[in-house]
Coordinates of C-alpha atoms in Angstrom, one line a residue:
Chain A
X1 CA 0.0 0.0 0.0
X2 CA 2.4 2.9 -1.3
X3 CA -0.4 5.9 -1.1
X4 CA 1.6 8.8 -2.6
X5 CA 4.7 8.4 -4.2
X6 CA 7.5 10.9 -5.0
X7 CA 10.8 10.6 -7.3
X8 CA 13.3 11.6 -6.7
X9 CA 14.1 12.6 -2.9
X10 CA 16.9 14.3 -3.4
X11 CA 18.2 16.5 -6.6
X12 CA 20.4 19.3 -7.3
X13 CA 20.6 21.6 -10.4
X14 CA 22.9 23.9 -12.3
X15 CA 20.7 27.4 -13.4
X16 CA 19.1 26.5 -16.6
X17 CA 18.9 23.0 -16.6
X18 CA 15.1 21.2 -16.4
X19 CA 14.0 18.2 -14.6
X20 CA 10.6 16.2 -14.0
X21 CA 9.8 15.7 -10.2
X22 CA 7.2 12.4 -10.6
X23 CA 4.1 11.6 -8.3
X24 CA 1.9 8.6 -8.5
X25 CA -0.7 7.5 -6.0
X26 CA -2.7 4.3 -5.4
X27 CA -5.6 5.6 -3.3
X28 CA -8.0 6.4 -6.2
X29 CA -7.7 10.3 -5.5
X30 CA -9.1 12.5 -8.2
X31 CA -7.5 15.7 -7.3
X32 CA -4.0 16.1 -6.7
X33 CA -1.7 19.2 -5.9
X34 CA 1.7 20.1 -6.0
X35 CA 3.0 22.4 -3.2
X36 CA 6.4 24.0 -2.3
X37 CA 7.5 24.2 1.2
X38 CA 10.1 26.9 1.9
X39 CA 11.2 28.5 5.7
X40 CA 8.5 30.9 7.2
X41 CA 6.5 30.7 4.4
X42 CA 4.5 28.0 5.0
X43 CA 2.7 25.3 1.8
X44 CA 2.4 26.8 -1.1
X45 CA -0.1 25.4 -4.3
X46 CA 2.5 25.8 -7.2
X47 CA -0.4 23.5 -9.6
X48 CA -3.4 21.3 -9.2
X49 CA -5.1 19.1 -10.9
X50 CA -9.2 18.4 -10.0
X51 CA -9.5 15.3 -12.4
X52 CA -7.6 13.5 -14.9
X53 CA -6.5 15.8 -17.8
X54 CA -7.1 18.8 -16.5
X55 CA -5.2 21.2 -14.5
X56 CA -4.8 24.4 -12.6
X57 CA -2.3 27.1 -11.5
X58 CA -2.2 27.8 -8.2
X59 CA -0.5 30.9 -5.9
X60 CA 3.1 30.0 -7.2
X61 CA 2.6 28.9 -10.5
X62 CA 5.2 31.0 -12.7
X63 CA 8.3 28.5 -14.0
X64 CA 6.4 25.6 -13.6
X65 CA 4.7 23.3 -15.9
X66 CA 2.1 20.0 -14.7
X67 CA 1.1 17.1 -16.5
X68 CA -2.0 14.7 -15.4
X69 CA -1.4 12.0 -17.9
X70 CA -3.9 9.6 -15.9
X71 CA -5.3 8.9 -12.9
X72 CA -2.2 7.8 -10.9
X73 CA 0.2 10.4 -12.0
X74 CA 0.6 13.7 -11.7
X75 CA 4.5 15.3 -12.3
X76 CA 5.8 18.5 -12.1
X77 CA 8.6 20.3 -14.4
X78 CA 11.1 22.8 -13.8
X79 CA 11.8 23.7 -17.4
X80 CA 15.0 26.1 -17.0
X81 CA 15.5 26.0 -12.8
X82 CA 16.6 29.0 -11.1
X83 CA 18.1 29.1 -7.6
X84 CA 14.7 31.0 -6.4
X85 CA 13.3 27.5 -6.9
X86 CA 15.8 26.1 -4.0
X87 CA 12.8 24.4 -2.4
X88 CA 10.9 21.3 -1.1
X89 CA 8.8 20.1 -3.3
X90 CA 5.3 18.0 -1.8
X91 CA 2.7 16.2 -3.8
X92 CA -0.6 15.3 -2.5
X93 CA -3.9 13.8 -3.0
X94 CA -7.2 14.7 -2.1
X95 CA -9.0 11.5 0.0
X96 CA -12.4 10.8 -0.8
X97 CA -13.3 9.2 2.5
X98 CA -12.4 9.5 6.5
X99 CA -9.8 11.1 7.1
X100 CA -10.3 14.3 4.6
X101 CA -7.8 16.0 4.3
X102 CA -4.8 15.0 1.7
X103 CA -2.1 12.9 2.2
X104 CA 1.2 13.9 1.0
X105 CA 4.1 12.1 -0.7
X106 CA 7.6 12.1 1.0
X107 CA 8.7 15.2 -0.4
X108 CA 11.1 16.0 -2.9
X109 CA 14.7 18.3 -1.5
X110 CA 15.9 20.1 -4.7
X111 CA 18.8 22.6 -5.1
X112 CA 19.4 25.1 -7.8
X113 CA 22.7 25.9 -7.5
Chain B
X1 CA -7.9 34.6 -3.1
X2 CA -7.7 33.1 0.3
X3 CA -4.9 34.0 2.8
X4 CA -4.6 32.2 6.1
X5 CA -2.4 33.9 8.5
X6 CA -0.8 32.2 11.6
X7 CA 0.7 32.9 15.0
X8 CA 3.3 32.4 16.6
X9 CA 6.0 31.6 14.4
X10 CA 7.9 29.9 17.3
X11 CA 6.2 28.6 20.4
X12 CA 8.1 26.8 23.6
X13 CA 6.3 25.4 26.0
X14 CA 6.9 23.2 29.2
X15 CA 5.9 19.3 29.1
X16 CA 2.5 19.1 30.4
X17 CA 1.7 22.8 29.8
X18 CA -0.9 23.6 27.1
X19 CA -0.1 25.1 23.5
X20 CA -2.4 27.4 21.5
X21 CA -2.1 28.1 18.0
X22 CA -4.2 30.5 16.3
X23 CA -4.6 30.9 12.6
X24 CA -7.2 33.4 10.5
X25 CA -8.5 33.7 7.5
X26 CA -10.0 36.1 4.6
X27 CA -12.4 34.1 2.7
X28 CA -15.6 34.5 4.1
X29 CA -16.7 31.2 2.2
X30 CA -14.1 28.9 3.5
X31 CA -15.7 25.7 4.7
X32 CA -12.9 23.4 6.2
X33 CA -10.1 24.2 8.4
X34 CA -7.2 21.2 8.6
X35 CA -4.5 21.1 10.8
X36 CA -1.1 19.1 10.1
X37 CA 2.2 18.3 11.7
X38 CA 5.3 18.0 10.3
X39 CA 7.8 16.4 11.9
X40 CA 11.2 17.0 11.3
X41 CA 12.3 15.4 7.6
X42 CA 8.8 13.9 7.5
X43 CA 5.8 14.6 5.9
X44 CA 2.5 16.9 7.2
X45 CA 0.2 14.6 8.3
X46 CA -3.4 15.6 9.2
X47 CA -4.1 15.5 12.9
X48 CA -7.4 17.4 13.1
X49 CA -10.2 18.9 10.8
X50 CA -13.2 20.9 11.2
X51 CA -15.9 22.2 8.9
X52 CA -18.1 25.2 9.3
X53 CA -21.0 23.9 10.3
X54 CA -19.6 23.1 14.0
X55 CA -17.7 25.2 16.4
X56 CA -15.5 22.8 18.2
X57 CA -14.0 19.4 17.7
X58 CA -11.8 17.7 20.0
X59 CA -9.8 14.3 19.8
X60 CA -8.1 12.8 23.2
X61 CA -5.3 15.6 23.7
X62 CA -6.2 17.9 20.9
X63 CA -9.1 20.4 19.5
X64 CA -9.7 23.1 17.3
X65 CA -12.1 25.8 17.6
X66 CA -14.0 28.2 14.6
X67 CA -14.8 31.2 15.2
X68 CA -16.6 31.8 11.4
X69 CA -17.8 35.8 12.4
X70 CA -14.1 36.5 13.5
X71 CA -12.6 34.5 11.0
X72 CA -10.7 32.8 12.5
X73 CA -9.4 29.0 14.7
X74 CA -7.1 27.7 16.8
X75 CA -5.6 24.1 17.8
X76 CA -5.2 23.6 21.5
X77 CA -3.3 20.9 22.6
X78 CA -3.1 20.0 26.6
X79 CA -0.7 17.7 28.8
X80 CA 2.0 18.5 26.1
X81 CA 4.4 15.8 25.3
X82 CA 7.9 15.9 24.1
X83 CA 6.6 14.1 20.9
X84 CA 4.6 16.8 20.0
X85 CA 7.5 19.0 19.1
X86 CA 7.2 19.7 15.6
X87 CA 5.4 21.9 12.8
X88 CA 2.1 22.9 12.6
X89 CA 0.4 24.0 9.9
X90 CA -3.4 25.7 9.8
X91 CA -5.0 25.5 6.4
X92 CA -8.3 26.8 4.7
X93 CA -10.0 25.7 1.7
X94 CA -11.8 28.6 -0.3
X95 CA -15.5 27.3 -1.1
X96 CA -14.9 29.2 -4.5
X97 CA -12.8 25.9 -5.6
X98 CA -14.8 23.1 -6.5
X99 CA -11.6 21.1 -5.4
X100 CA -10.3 20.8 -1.8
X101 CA -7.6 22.9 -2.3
X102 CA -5.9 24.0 0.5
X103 CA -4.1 27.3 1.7
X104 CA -1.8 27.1 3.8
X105 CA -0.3 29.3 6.9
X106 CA 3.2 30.2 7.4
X107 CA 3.4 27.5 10.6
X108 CA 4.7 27.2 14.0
X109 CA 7.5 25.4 15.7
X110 CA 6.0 23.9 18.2
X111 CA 9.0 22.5 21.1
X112 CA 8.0 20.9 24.2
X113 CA 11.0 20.9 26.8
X114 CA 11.4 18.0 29.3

């Protein structure tokens, strides 16, 4: 029973170079979001996605790019990184049943160096 | 959009004391407030919820209380525990969504001391 499952754990970047951080889940969630976690500011939405196929920017959206290719997965791409996006990046999915709330993948460290 | 502020950004408290965080919020259509802890290197993981329509909800050492005129809830958590040192983060989700997303606050560092 994986629930929400994040690749890589750890990455670092040169400026300019782009990456795909990957999420997949096994807990039937429809919506899924991707949040960045940074000192003394809290969860951020960066994107979101309500269903398969579709998707939505959230309050940090600008140098980011989603894809919801199915069901299960939902990545996020840093197309030319900048050291601004020095961050940790969180996936989550929306449950459907007791407890509400999301549950969150185990985080993603990246470095733009 | 949304904005959920929280306070404090640091709290200490003394095992067994109690801790009160307090978190508001500007969307008067909000619905449901979640509360998470983060342990250090971890995940957040949901410890408590509430939705609009009641004004309190506890669960053995924890509870939050809405106050939806002033816009605003708090977690209390009594008999604190060293284990209970960690993150906590308030969250709103705007009504406007037809998702759950969430908003988060800035957090608090929670640290019980022996």
């Amino acid at each position: 029973n994986a629930g929400v499952t994040q690749t890589p754990k750890f990455q670092v970047l040169k400026t300019g170079q782009s990456m795909t951080l990957q999420c997949a889940q096994d807990m039937n969630h429809n919506s899924m979001y991707w949040y960045r976690q940074d000192p003394g500011m809290g969860l951020r939405l960066i994107y979101y996605s309500a269903s398969e196929g579709t998707t939505d920017k959230g309050e940090v959206p600008n140098g980011y790019n989603v894809s919801r290719l199915n069901k299960r997965e939902f990545s996020l791409r840093l197309e030319s990184a900048a050291p601004s996006q020095t961050s940790v990046y969180f996936c989550a999915g929306e449950n459907l049943a007791p407890p509400y709330g999301y549950t969150f993948g185990s985080g993603t460290r990246l470095t733009v160096v | 959009g949304e904005n959920v502020e929280q306070h404090p950004s640091t709290l200490s408290v003394q095992e067994g004391d109690s801790a009160v965080i307090k978190c508001t919020y500007s969307d008067s259509a909000s619905n449901y407030f979640p509360w998470y802890k983060q342990e250090l290197g971890k995940r957040p993981q949901l410890i408590i919820d509430i939705r609009s329509n009641v004004g309190e909800k506890k669960d053995q050492r924890i509870a939050v209380t809405l106050n939806k005129t002033a816009k605003h809830f708090s977690l209390h958590i009594t008999e604190t525990q060293p284990e209970d040192s960690a993150v906590y983060f308030c969250a709103a989700s705007p009504l406007s969504s037809n998702t759950g997303k969430l908003i988060f606050g800035q957090g608090t560092t929670l640290q019980v001391k022996p």
